[in-house]
């Protein structure tokens, strides 16, 4: 690991101050599961690391007067999993259960998971995010790479497993900095972007900005679920993921959102698929049709055509699970009673 | 850079927009901030001496910012239970408890563990978990065992009556190259069922 300056922030204001240093690159440390691993392999080498994991205001889940849940960025994944206030959002709990390692769940934080760097092996191997303008991916082993949004040089897939669920639930994020008084609340999908040049990243935060909270609007009786296709047991990234949320009135869908993970450099909002459900009942047939629509623009690389089929299945099963039509549904909020087999 | 060629590209510009406006004055602010933060000694560069609370004892270590907790435990405190198997923490072999939470010491900076209660596998010598591991012959080469013992302890602390399925689903953060999983599972189940989990 290249050496760096270590800075410890006790408040959000201190963090912003410590993150903005002239001529120095800074990185935010919370759990460390991703950042320290990347620094170990020298894929990233910041001049300064700012630890925000102990900032008190970022460690709680609170409800505001409009019934929004404010989830602190440094809340650990297992705290989110066992929190009863998150019970109305089964998709979030299903995703965290899928991260089936007690260490990852208790060391990893919510914002850390959302902003996890891609697992693309060319990136992790030190070849840069775009891996020679995408050529390494096209010519090499690309079995886990993108099938959507992959026409530019970026062919990796977004790493976050929580992001599709959060986007489908209409979550927002509170971002502060880089100047002390700057604060903005934006839709969570705006955190992610597709890099087109080698000096860009997949995270749309400016240097010195910090995510402090994830804001979840009230569920209002909507149905939600996530479905991941996985290798089997183990802490590896899933092969495919889908999160859905919809509202059903008199048996017909009146509102719907479908977001795919593991398919594109960003979480992928499948608008056409969501539209296709409107005004229809949820059943095997409509769920399968939404799955087809979700991959209508997909283009496989040399080794990942199977992912197109997986994406159809993941969308279909997420929809059926949300509607309670698929077995293996999430039953309870605690680890005590539910062991979900996502595979 | 503001080439609005795609929806996503303009999002980047959107988020960065607010900072670009403030760029001119930011240089002045950050210089002042740097001076101020140095005064309050929140920034540590280079080697420093810290005190860590390990297994109930206060111990002193010389660390750089990049020193991991695992390196301090093994090479300064001679607590060699946690193992350096994977530098990215994917093996689970370096699992320790910090404030009763299972974490990978390999991806924990020593400085971020200051002021917290660190428990290593050495503190579990009289615990039911290592006993059950022996009873059920749950190690072959033994290299993964300390990490598994801590992970099983942490998992059962949270899920004292865990079923086999839950144990299978929850202990995915540890890898055993010898493939002793069946016996490790039996050891964990025996504790969950046997009520030695107090």
Short mmCIF file of C-alpha atoms in Angstrom, two decimals:
data_model
loop_
_atom_site.label_atom_id
_atom_site.label_comp_id
_atom_site.label_asym_id
_atom_site.label_seq_id
_atom_site.Cartn_x
_atom_site.Cartn_y
_atom_site.Cartn_z
CA UNK A 1 0.00 0.00 0.00
CA UNK A 2 1.28 3.45 -0.86
CA UNK A 3 1.39 5.54 2.27
CA UNK A 4 -1.09 8.33 2.82
CA UNK A 5 -2.25 10.84 5.40
CA UNK A 6 -4.93 9.58 7.74
CA UNK A 7 -7.57 12.05 8.86
CA UNK A 8 -10.26 11.40 11.40
CA UNK A 9 -13.52 13.34 11.21
CA UNK A 10 -15.89 13.61 14.15
CA UNK A 11 -18.48 15.75 12.41
CA UNK A 12 -19.75 16.25 8.86
CA UNK A 13 -18.27 19.75 8.81
CA UNK A 14 -14.86 18.42 9.81
CA UNK A 15 -15.08 15.77 7.11
CA UNK A 16 -15.74 18.38 4.42
CA UNK A 17 -12.85 20.47 5.66
CA UNK A 18 -10.51 17.47 5.72
CA UNK A 19 -11.61 16.27 2.27
CA UNK A 20 -10.70 19.53 0.53
CA UNK A 21 -6.95 19.91 0.44
CA UNK A 22 -5.11 21.75 -2.28
CA UNK A 23 -3.17 19.48 -4.65
CA UNK A 24 -4.01 16.30 -2.81
CA UNK A 25 -6.29 13.48 -3.80
CA UNK A 26 -8.58 12.36 -1.01
CA UNK A 27 -10.66 9.26 -0.40
CA UNK A 28 -13.49 8.61 2.02
CA UNK A 29 -13.07 5.67 4.41
CA UNK A 30 -16.00 4.15 6.28
CA UNK A 31 -16.00 0.35 6.62
CA UNK A 32 -12.92 -0.11 4.49
CA UNK A 33 -13.98 -3.36 2.83
CA UNK A 34 -13.58 -1.85 -0.62
CA UNK A 35 -11.18 1.10 -0.21
CA UNK A 36 -8.50 -0.68 1.83
CA UNK A 37 -8.60 -3.67 -0.51
CA UNK A 38 -8.12 -1.34 -3.52
CA UNK A 39 -5.29 0.48 -1.78
CA UNK A 40 -3.63 -2.85 -0.90
CA UNK A 41 -3.46 -3.71 -4.58
CA UNK A 42 -2.55 -0.09 -5.45
CA UNK A 43 -5.48 0.26 -7.82
CA UNK A 44 -6.21 3.46 -5.96
CA UNK A 45 -3.59 5.49 -4.12
CA UNK A 46 -5.08 8.58 -2.47
CA UNK A 47 -2.84 11.17 -0.77
CA UNK A 48 -5.22 11.40 2.14
CA UNK A 49 -7.86 9.08 3.58
CA UNK A 50 -10.61 10.64 5.67
CA UNK A 51 -12.34 8.29 8.09
CA UNK A 52 -16.03 9.22 8.34
CA UNK A 53 -17.14 5.96 9.96
CA UNK A 54 -17.47 7.42 13.44
CA UNK A 55 -19.43 10.56 12.54
CA UNK A 56 -22.38 10.39 14.90
CA UNK A 57 -24.94 12.06 12.62
CA UNK A 58 -24.23 9.50 9.90
CA UNK A 59 -24.77 6.44 12.10
CA UNK A 60 -28.52 6.44 12.64
CA UNK A 61 -31.76 5.67 10.84
CA UNK A 62 -34.33 8.36 11.58
CA UNK A 63 -37.78 9.29 10.34
CA UNK A 64 -38.56 12.90 9.43
CA UNK A 65 -41.89 14.73 9.68
CA UNK A 66 -42.86 13.62 6.16
CA UNK A 67 -42.29 9.97 7.08
CA UNK A 68 -39.10 9.75 5.01
CA UNK A 69 -36.43 7.48 6.42
CA UNK A 70 -33.02 9.12 6.72
CA UNK A 71 -30.43 6.37 6.65
CA UNK A 72 -27.00 7.55 7.76
CA UNK A 73 -24.29 6.82 5.21
CA UNK A 74 -22.16 5.07 7.86
CA UNK A 75 -24.95 2.77 9.03
CA UNK A 76 -23.69 -0.78 8.71
CA UNK A 77 -25.45 -3.19 6.38
CA UNK A 78 -26.45 -5.55 9.20
CA UNK A 79 -28.00 -2.64 11.10
CA UNK A 80 -30.13 -1.90 8.05
CA UNK A 81 -31.00 -5.60 7.74
CA UNK A 82 -32.23 -5.91 11.32
CA UNK A 83 -33.91 -2.51 11.58
CA UNK A 84 -37.70 -2.83 11.90
CA UNK A 85 -38.26 0.55 10.22
CA UNK A 86 -36.87 -0.95 7.01
CA UNK A 87 -39.43 -3.80 7.11
CA UNK A 88 -41.75 -2.11 4.56
CA UNK A 89 -38.92 -2.34 2.02
CA UNK A 90 -38.34 -6.08 1.52
CA UNK A 91 -36.13 -5.51 -1.53
CA UNK A 92 -33.48 -3.82 0.63
CA UNK A 93 -33.47 -6.66 3.12
CA UNK A 94 -33.37 -9.31 0.40
CA UNK A 95 -30.29 -7.69 -1.12
CA UNK A 96 -28.42 -7.44 2.19
CA UNK A 97 -29.26 -11.04 3.02
CA UNK A 98 -27.76 -11.95 -0.31
CA UNK A 99 -24.45 -10.43 0.83
CA UNK A 100 -24.17 -13.56 2.89
CA UNK A 101 -21.03 -12.87 4.86
CA UNK A 102 -21.26 -11.73 8.48
CA UNK A 103 -18.04 -9.80 8.04
CA UNK A 104 -19.18 -7.89 4.95
CA UNK A 105 -22.54 -7.17 6.52
CA UNK A 106 -21.11 -5.84 9.77
CA UNK A 107 -18.07 -4.02 8.39
CA UNK A 108 -19.63 -2.61 5.23
CA UNK A 109 -21.67 0.59 5.30
CA UNK A 110 -24.69 1.67 3.28
CA UNK A 111 -22.96 4.40 1.29
CA UNK A 112 -19.84 2.28 0.97
CA UNK A 113 -21.90 -0.44 -0.65
CA UNK A 114 -23.61 2.05 -2.98
CA UNK A 115 -20.28 3.51 -4.07
CA UNK A 116 -18.36 0.26 -4.32
CA UNK A 117 -15.92 0.35 -7.21
CA UNK A 118 -16.54 -2.09 -10.07
CA UNK A 119 -15.43 -5.69 -9.68
CA UNK A 120 -14.29 -5.83 -13.34
CA UNK A 121 -11.14 -7.90 -13.28
CA UNK A 122 -9.35 -5.63 -15.73
CA UNK A 123 -9.97 -2.68 -13.41
CA UNK A 124 -9.00 -4.61 -10.28
CA UNK A 125 -5.94 -5.88 -12.11
CA UNK A 126 -4.70 -2.32 -12.54
CA UNK A 127 -5.66 -1.76 -16.18
CA UNK A 128 -7.88 1.22 -15.49
CA UNK A 129 -11.63 1.45 -15.47
CA UNK A 130 -11.90 1.48 -19.25
CA UNK A 131 -9.21 -1.19 -19.78
CA UNK A 132 -7.60 0.28 -22.87
CA UNK A 133 -10.75 1.97 -24.20
CA UNK A 134 -12.69 -1.24 -23.69
CA UNK A 135 -10.47 -3.27 -26.01
CA UNK A 136 -9.23 -5.60 -23.27
CA UNK A 137 -12.81 -6.47 -22.43
CA UNK A 138 -13.88 -7.00 -26.03
CA UNK A 139 -10.88 -9.21 -26.82
CA UNK A 140 -10.58 -10.90 -23.43
CA UNK A 141 -12.76 -12.79 -21.00
CA UNK A 142 -15.92 -10.75 -20.60
CA UNK A 143 -18.30 -13.25 -19.09
CA UNK A 144 -19.27 -10.90 -16.25
CA UNK A 145 -19.31 -7.67 -18.25
CA UNK A 146 -22.04 -5.40 -19.52
CA UNK A 147 -24.89 -6.28 -21.88
CA UNK A 148 -26.57 -2.88 -21.74
CA UNK A 149 -25.07 0.60 -21.97
CA UNK A 150 -21.91 -1.04 -23.29
CA UNK A 151 -21.47 0.70 -26.63
CA UNK A 152 -18.97 3.21 -25.28
CA UNK A 153 -15.54 2.28 -23.93
CA UNK A 154 -16.96 1.37 -20.49
CA UNK A 155 -17.89 -2.31 -20.41
CA UNK A 156 -17.73 -3.03 -16.67
CA UNK A 157 -20.85 -3.50 -14.59
CA UNK A 158 -21.88 -1.33 -11.65
CA UNK A 159 -20.91 -3.14 -8.45
CA UNK A 160 -23.56 -1.97 -6.00
CA UNK A 161 -26.15 -4.52 -5.02
CA UNK A 162 -28.22 -2.05 -3.00
CA UNK A 163 -28.42 0.56 -5.75
CA UNK A 164 -31.08 -1.13 -7.94
CA UNK A 165 -33.35 -1.59 -4.91
CA UNK A 166 -32.75 1.96 -3.69
CA UNK A 167 -33.41 3.44 -7.13
CA UNK A 168 -36.59 1.40 -7.57
CA UNK A 169 -37.81 2.71 -4.21
CA UNK A 170 -37.25 6.32 -5.29
CA UNK A 171 -34.47 6.98 -2.75
CA UNK A 172 -32.56 10.23 -2.70
CA UNK A 173 -29.13 11.07 -1.31
CA UNK A 174 -27.94 14.04 0.68
CA UNK A 175 -24.56 15.24 -0.53
CA UNK A 176 -22.49 17.91 1.20
CA UNK A 177 -19.39 19.79 0.11
CA UNK A 178 -16.95 20.52 -1.29
CA UNK A 179 -17.51 23.96 0.27
CA UNK A 180 -18.73 23.95 3.87
CA UNK A 181 -22.17 25.41 3.19
CA UNK A 182 -22.94 23.32 0.12
CA UNK A 183 -25.68 20.76 0.46
CA UNK A 184 -27.88 19.08 -2.11
CA UNK A 185 -30.45 16.34 -2.17
CA UNK A 186 -30.64 14.47 -5.46
CA UNK A 187 -32.21 11.29 -6.80
CA UNK A 188 -29.92 8.41 -5.98
CA UNK A 189 -29.50 7.37 -9.62
CA UNK A 190 -27.63 10.64 -10.18
CA UNK A 191 -24.72 9.21 -8.16
CA UNK A 192 -23.87 6.92 -11.04
CA UNK A 193 -22.61 7.74 -14.52
CA UNK A 194 -20.83 6.03 -17.37
CA UNK A 195 -17.23 7.17 -17.87
CA UNK A 196 -16.21 7.94 -21.43
CA UNK A 197 -12.61 8.97 -20.88
CA UNK A 198 -9.83 7.38 -18.88
CA UNK A 199 -9.72 10.09 -16.22
CA UNK A 200 -13.42 9.76 -15.39
CA UNK A 201 -15.03 7.46 -12.87
CA UNK A 202 -18.41 5.79 -12.56
CA UNK A 203 -19.29 7.88 -9.51
CA UNK A 204 -20.69 11.34 -10.23
CA UNK A 205 -19.34 13.01 -7.09
CA UNK A 206 -16.93 15.91 -7.31
CA UNK A 207 -13.72 15.84 -5.27
CA UNK A 208 -14.46 16.82 -1.69
CA UNK A 209 -18.13 15.82 -1.76
CA UNK A 210 -19.53 13.45 0.81
CA UNK A 211 -22.72 11.39 0.88
CA UNK A 212 -24.17 11.75 4.37
CA UNK A 213 -27.64 10.21 4.15
CA UNK A 214 -29.82 8.06 1.95
CA UNK A 215 -33.42 9.22 2.09
CA UNK A 216 -36.16 6.66 1.54
CA UNK A 217 -39.67 7.94 0.86
CA UNK A 218 -42.54 6.12 2.63
CA UNK A 219 -43.62 2.91 0.89
CA UNK A 220 -47.35 3.74 0.89
CA UNK A 221 -48.39 0.16 0.40
CA UNK A 222 -46.38 -0.40 -2.74
CA UNK A 223 -44.91 -3.82 -3.41
CA UNK A 224 -41.20 -4.32 -3.82
CA UNK A 225 -38.73 -7.14 -4.22
CA UNK A 226 -35.23 -7.89 -5.43
CA UNK A 227 -33.97 -11.00 -7.12
CA UNK A 228 -30.36 -11.95 -7.64
CA UNK A 229 -29.06 -14.79 -9.78
CA UNK A 230 -25.98 -16.10 -8.05
CA UNK A 231 -23.25 -18.64 -8.64
CA UNK A 232 -24.39 -20.60 -5.64
CA UNK A 233 -23.01 -20.19 -2.17
CA UNK A 234 -20.29 -17.66 -1.57
CA UNK A 235 -19.68 -13.95 -1.27
CA UNK A 236 -19.08 -13.35 -4.98
CA UNK A 237 -20.95 -10.72 -6.92
CA UNK A 238 -24.24 -11.99 -8.33
CA UNK A 239 -24.40 -12.79 -12.02
CA UNK A 240 -27.59 -10.81 -12.43
CA UNK A 241 -29.86 -8.67 -10.29
CA UNK A 242 -33.21 -6.96 -10.60
CA UNK A 243 -35.24 -4.83 -8.21
CA UNK A 244 -38.85 -3.87 -8.78
CA UNK A 245 -41.43 -1.75 -7.07
CA UNK A 246 -45.02 -1.28 -8.14
CA UNK A 247 -48.44 -0.32 -6.98
CA UNK A 248 -51.49 -2.44 -7.73
CA UNK A 249 -55.04 -1.06 -7.61
CA UNK A 250 -57.99 -3.40 -8.20
CA UNK A 251 -55.64 -6.03 -9.53
CA UNK A 252 -54.00 -3.76 -12.10
CA UNK A 253 -50.56 -2.12 -11.97
CA UNK A 254 -50.85 1.65 -11.71
CA UNK A 255 -47.23 2.53 -11.13
CA UNK A 256 -44.03 0.58 -11.62
CA UNK A 257 -40.27 0.84 -11.60
CA UNK A 258 -37.79 -1.83 -12.64
CA UNK A 259 -34.04 -1.51 -12.15
CA UNK A 260 -31.40 -4.01 -13.21
CA UNK A 261 -28.00 -4.53 -11.63
CA UNK A 262 -24.92 -6.29 -13.05
CA UNK A 263 -25.90 -5.38 -16.61
CA UNK A 264 -24.37 -1.97 -17.33
CA UNK A 265 -21.77 0.51 -16.04
CA UNK A 266 -24.58 2.07 -14.00
CA UNK A 267 -27.65 0.57 -12.35
CA UNK A 268 -30.01 0.23 -15.32
CA UNK A 269 -33.52 1.67 -15.17
CA UNK A 270 -35.71 -0.40 -17.47
CA UNK A 271 -38.38 2.15 -18.37
CA UNK A 272 -39.90 0.22 -21.25
CA UNK A 273 -40.33 -2.87 -19.08
CA UNK A 274 -41.95 -0.84 -16.32
CA UNK A 275 -44.32 0.82 -18.82
CA UNK A 276 -45.33 -2.56 -20.17
CA UNK A 277 -46.78 -3.54 -16.81
CA UNK A 278 -49.02 -0.49 -16.47
CA UNK A 279 -52.72 -1.28 -16.57
CA UNK A 280 -52.10 -5.01 -16.51
CA UNK A 281 -52.40 -7.63 -13.79
CA UNK A 282 -49.30 -9.29 -12.36
CA UNK A 283 -49.02 -12.86 -13.49
CA UNK A 284 -46.46 -15.21 -14.99
CA UNK A 285 -47.19 -13.91 -18.48
CA UNK A 286 -46.94 -10.17 -17.81
CA UNK A 287 -43.85 -10.67 -15.64
CA UNK A 288 -42.17 -12.61 -18.44
CA UNK A 289 -43.11 -9.92 -20.92
CA UNK A 290 -41.54 -7.24 -18.73
CA UNK A 291 -38.40 -9.38 -18.61
CA UNK A 292 -38.31 -9.48 -22.42
CA UNK A 293 -38.75 -5.71 -22.65
CA UNK A 294 -35.98 -5.12 -20.10
CA UNK A 295 -33.37 -6.60 -22.43
CA UNK A 296 -34.75 -5.34 -25.73
CA UNK A 297 -31.71 -3.12 -26.27
CA UNK A 298 -29.13 -5.58 -24.96
CA UNK A 299 -26.03 -6.40 -26.98
CA UNK A 300 -23.92 -9.30 -25.76
CA UNK A 301 -20.13 -9.29 -25.81
CA UNK A 302 -18.30 -12.43 -26.98
CA UNK A 303 -18.74 -14.33 -23.74
CA UNK A 304 -21.80 -13.03 -21.94
CA UNK A 305 -24.84 -13.82 -24.04
CA UNK A 306 -26.15 -15.95 -21.18
CA UNK A 307 -26.61 -12.76 -19.15
CA UNK A 308 -29.42 -11.62 -21.46
CA UNK A 309 -31.41 -14.71 -20.54
CA UNK A 310 -30.54 -14.25 -16.86
CA UNK A 311 -31.76 -10.65 -16.99
CA UNK A 312 -35.16 -11.74 -18.32
CA UNK A 313 -35.46 -14.33 -15.59
CA UNK A 314 -34.33 -11.96 -12.82
CA UNK A 315 -36.89 -9.32 -13.80
CA UNK A 316 -39.66 -11.88 -14.06
CA UNK A 317 -38.87 -13.47 -10.71
CA UNK A 318 -38.45 -10.13 -8.93
CA UNK A 319 -41.91 -9.10 -10.16
CA UNK A 320 -43.49 -12.38 -9.09
CA UNK A 321 -41.72 -12.24 -5.75
CA UNK A 322 -42.97 -8.70 -5.09
CA UNK A 323 -46.50 -9.86 -5.85
CA UNK A 324 -46.08 -12.87 -3.56
CA UNK A 325 -46.44 -15.30 -6.45
CA UNK A 326 -42.96 -16.78 -6.25
CA UNK A 327 -41.94 -19.25 -3.58
CA UNK A 328 -38.89 -18.44 -1.49
CA UNK A 329 -40.24 -15.01 -0.65
CA UNK A 330 -38.73 -13.04 2.13
CA UNK A 331 -40.72 -13.75 5.25
CA UNK A 332 -39.27 -11.85 8.16
CA UNK A 333 -36.97 -9.01 8.98
CA UNK A 334 -34.42 -10.94 10.99
CA UNK A 335 -31.83 -13.58 10.21
CA UNK A 336 -33.63 -15.72 12.75
CA UNK A 337 -36.34 -16.95 10.48
CA UNK A 338 -35.43 -16.42 6.89
CA UNK A 339 -32.77 -18.03 4.81
CA UNK A 340 -33.35 -16.99 1.26
CA UNK A 341 -31.86 -19.02 -1.48
CA UNK A 342 -31.30 -16.57 -4.30
CA UNK A 343 -29.66 -19.02 -6.62
CA UNK B 1 -16.11 18.61 -20.57
CA UNK B 2 -19.72 19.66 -20.70
CA UNK B 3 -20.48 17.65 -23.81
CA UNK B 4 -24.14 16.82 -23.26
CA UNK B 5 -23.92 13.72 -25.44
CA UNK B 6 -25.95 11.52 -23.17
CA UNK B 7 -28.29 11.69 -20.25
CA UNK B 8 -25.70 10.26 -17.91
CA UNK B 9 -22.97 12.59 -18.99
CA UNK B 10 -25.06 15.61 -18.13
CA UNK B 11 -25.74 14.14 -14.69
CA UNK B 12 -22.05 14.30 -13.98
CA UNK B 13 -22.01 17.94 -15.02
CA UNK B 14 -25.04 18.53 -12.84
CA UNK B 15 -23.39 17.29 -9.68
CA UNK B 16 -20.10 18.93 -10.42
CA UNK B 17 -21.76 22.16 -11.45
CA UNK B 18 -22.15 23.52 -7.98
CA UNK B 19 -18.52 22.92 -7.17
CA UNK B 20 -17.27 24.50 -10.37
CA UNK B 21 -18.89 27.79 -9.43
CA UNK B 22 -17.04 27.81 -6.16
CA UNK B 23 -13.69 26.69 -7.57
CA UNK B 24 -11.98 30.06 -7.44
CA UNK B 25 -12.49 30.66 -3.75
CA UNK B 26 -12.01 26.99 -2.83
CA UNK B 27 -8.22 27.25 -3.10
CA UNK B 28 -8.08 29.89 -0.39
CA UNK B 29 -10.50 28.00 1.85
CA UNK B 30 -8.68 24.71 1.62
CA UNK B 31 -5.31 26.26 2.46
CA UNK B 32 -6.83 27.73 5.60
CA UNK B 33 -8.54 24.45 6.34
CA UNK B 34 -5.29 22.58 6.04
CA UNK B 35 -3.60 24.79 8.57
CA UNK B 36 -6.48 24.56 10.97
CA UNK B 37 -6.78 20.78 10.74
CA UNK B 38 -3.04 20.36 11.31
CA UNK B 39 -3.42 22.34 14.52
CA UNK B 40 -6.17 20.14 15.84
CA UNK B 41 -3.99 17.13 14.96
CA UNK B 42 -6.76 15.29 13.15
CA UNK B 43 -4.36 14.44 10.36
CA UNK B 44 -1.69 11.82 10.89
CA UNK B 45 1.15 11.49 8.40
CA UNK B 46 4.04 9.13 8.90
CA UNK B 47 4.75 6.88 11.84
CA UNK B 48 3.02 7.46 15.13
CA UNK B 49 2.56 5.61 18.41
CA UNK B 50 -0.96 4.55 19.32
CA UNK B 51 -2.58 2.57 22.04
CA UNK B 52 -4.98 -0.22 21.09
CA UNK B 53 -7.32 -2.13 23.36
CA UNK B 54 -6.80 -5.79 22.48
CA UNK B 55 -8.47 -8.62 24.41
CA UNK B 56 -9.06 -6.30 27.34
CA UNK B 57 -5.48 -5.05 27.52
CA UNK B 58 -4.14 -1.72 26.42
CA UNK B 59 -1.21 -2.26 24.05
CA UNK B 60 1.10 0.19 22.34
CA UNK B 61 2.03 0.00 18.68
CA UNK B 62 3.99 2.03 16.16
CA UNK B 63 1.90 2.46 13.06
CA UNK B 64 1.79 4.32 9.79
CA UNK B 65 -1.56 5.30 8.32
CA UNK B 66 -1.27 2.37 5.90
CA UNK B 67 -0.60 -0.21 8.61
CA UNK B 68 -3.48 -2.67 8.83
CA UNK B 69 -4.83 -3.94 12.10
CA UNK B 70 -3.83 -7.44 10.99
CA UNK B 71 -0.17 -6.42 10.67
CA UNK B 72 -0.16 -4.86 14.15
CA UNK B 73 -1.79 -7.89 15.74
CA UNK B 74 0.55 -10.37 14.13
CA UNK B 75 3.88 -8.60 13.93
CA UNK B 76 3.83 -6.26 16.93
CA UNK B 77 1.54 -7.98 19.44
CA UNK B 78 2.45 -11.53 18.41
CA UNK B 79 -1.24 -12.47 18.21
CA UNK B 80 -0.92 -14.70 15.18
CA UNK B 81 -4.39 -16.23 15.23
CA UNK B 82 -5.77 -13.92 12.54
CA UNK B 83 -4.18 -14.96 9.27
CA UNK B 84 -2.94 -12.98 6.26
CA UNK B 85 -4.61 -15.00 3.51
CA UNK B 86 -6.22 -12.38 1.30
CA UNK B 87 -5.26 -8.72 1.19
CA UNK B 88 -8.82 -7.85 0.18
CA UNK B 89 -10.49 -9.65 3.06
CA UNK B 90 -12.28 -12.12 0.82
CA UNK B 91 -11.05 -15.21 2.68
CA UNK B 92 -12.35 -14.40 6.16
CA UNK B 93 -9.09 -15.70 7.68
CA UNK B 94 -8.34 -12.38 9.37
CA UNK B 95 -11.69 -12.08 11.14
CA UNK B 96 -11.58 -10.35 14.54
CA UNK B 97 -14.25 -8.65 16.62
CA UNK B 98 -14.24 -4.87 16.97
CA UNK B 99 -16.83 -3.69 19.49
CA UNK B 100 -18.37 -7.15 19.12
CA UNK B 101 -18.75 -6.80 15.35
CA UNK B 102 -16.96 -9.29 13.10
CA UNK B 103 -14.59 -7.47 10.73
CA UNK B 104 -11.67 -8.37 8.51
CA UNK B 105 -8.45 -7.14 10.14
CA UNK B 106 -6.78 -7.32 6.70
CA UNK B 107 -8.93 -4.44 5.43
CA UNK B 108 -9.10 -2.47 8.68
CA UNK B 109 -6.59 0.31 9.23
CA UNK B 110 -4.95 0.09 12.66
CA UNK B 111 -5.63 3.80 13.18
CA UNK B 112 -9.35 3.34 12.68
CA UNK B 113 -9.41 0.75 15.51
CA UNK B 114 -8.03 3.17 18.09
CA UNK B 115 -10.41 3.60 21.03
CA UNK B 116 -12.36 0.43 20.21
CA UNK B 117 -12.47 -2.99 21.83
CA UNK B 118 -10.60 -5.46 19.69
CA UNK B 119 -11.06 -9.17 20.36
CA UNK B 120 -8.98 -11.77 18.59
CA UNK B 121 -9.39 -15.53 18.43
CA UNK B 122 -6.88 -15.80 21.27
CA UNK B 123 -9.53 -14.41 23.63
CA UNK B 124 -11.84 -17.31 22.74
CA UNK B 125 -9.55 -19.99 24.23
CA UNK B 126 -12.14 -21.12 26.76
CA UNK B 127 -15.12 -20.64 24.45
CA UNK B 128 -17.51 -23.35 23.30
CA UNK B 129 -16.73 -22.74 19.63
CA UNK B 130 -13.10 -23.97 19.56
CA UNK B 131 -14.15 -26.92 21.73
CA UNK B 132 -16.84 -27.85 19.25
CA UNK B 133 -14.35 -27.49 16.39
CA UNK B 134 -12.13 -30.05 18.11
CA UNK B 135 -15.01 -32.35 18.91
CA UNK B 136 -16.24 -32.36 15.31
CA UNK B 137 -12.77 -32.47 13.76
CA UNK B 138 -13.51 -29.20 11.99
CA UNK B 139 -10.06 -28.40 10.71
CA UNK B 140 -7.62 -30.01 8.33
CA UNK B 141 -4.62 -27.79 7.64
CA UNK B 142 -6.06 -25.38 10.19
CA UNK B 143 -5.13 -22.15 8.45
CA UNK B 144 -8.71 -20.94 8.05
CA UNK B 145 -9.77 -22.19 11.48
CA UNK B 146 -9.13 -19.07 13.62
CA UNK B 147 -11.13 -16.92 11.20
CA UNK B 148 -13.93 -19.47 11.15
CA UNK B 149 -13.98 -19.69 14.96
CA UNK B 150 -14.41 -15.93 15.31
CA UNK B 151 -17.00 -15.80 12.53
CA UNK B 152 -19.01 -18.67 14.03
CA UNK B 153 -18.87 -17.00 17.45
CA UNK B 154 -20.04 -13.68 16.00
CA UNK B 155 -22.79 -15.30 13.96
CA UNK B 156 -24.12 -17.36 16.87
CA UNK B 157 -24.01 -14.35 19.18
CA UNK B 158 -26.53 -12.73 16.84
CA UNK B 159 -28.45 -15.85 15.92
CA UNK B 160 -28.22 -18.11 18.98
CA UNK B 161 -30.84 -20.55 17.70
CA UNK B 162 -29.73 -20.58 14.09
CA UNK B 163 -30.81 -23.45 11.85
CA UNK B 164 -28.51 -25.28 9.49
CA UNK B 165 -29.80 -23.22 6.55
CA UNK B 166 -29.14 -19.97 8.36
CA UNK B 167 -25.63 -21.03 9.32
CA UNK B 168 -24.93 -22.04 5.71
CA UNK B 169 -26.26 -18.72 4.45
CA UNK B 170 -24.55 -16.57 7.07
CA UNK B 171 -21.03 -17.96 7.08
CA UNK B 172 -20.24 -17.31 3.45
CA UNK B 173 -17.49 -14.85 4.33
CA UNK B 174 -14.99 -17.57 5.18
CA UNK B 175 -13.22 -19.91 2.81
CA UNK B 176 -11.65 -23.28 3.65
CA UNK B 177 -9.35 -24.55 0.90
CA UNK B 178 -9.30 -28.06 2.40
CA UNK B 179 -13.09 -28.15 2.17
CA UNK B 180 -13.83 -28.97 5.80
CA UNK B 181 -17.15 -27.20 5.54
CA UNK B 182 -19.25 -30.22 6.53
CA UNK B 183 -17.47 -30.58 9.87
CA UNK B 184 -17.39 -26.84 10.54
CA UNK B 185 -21.13 -26.80 9.91
CA UNK B 186 -21.65 -29.69 12.34
CA UNK B 187 -19.59 -27.89 14.99
CA UNK B 188 -21.65 -24.72 14.60
CA UNK B 189 -24.94 -26.64 14.64
CA UNK B 190 -23.92 -28.48 17.81
CA UNK B 191 -23.48 -25.18 19.61
CA UNK B 192 -26.70 -23.70 18.31
CA UNK B 193 -28.60 -26.82 19.38
CA UNK B 194 -26.68 -27.60 22.54
CA UNK B 195 -27.43 -24.33 24.26
CA UNK B 196 -23.75 -23.68 25.03
CA UNK B 197 -24.29 -20.37 23.45
CA UNK B 198 -24.73 -18.23 26.50
#
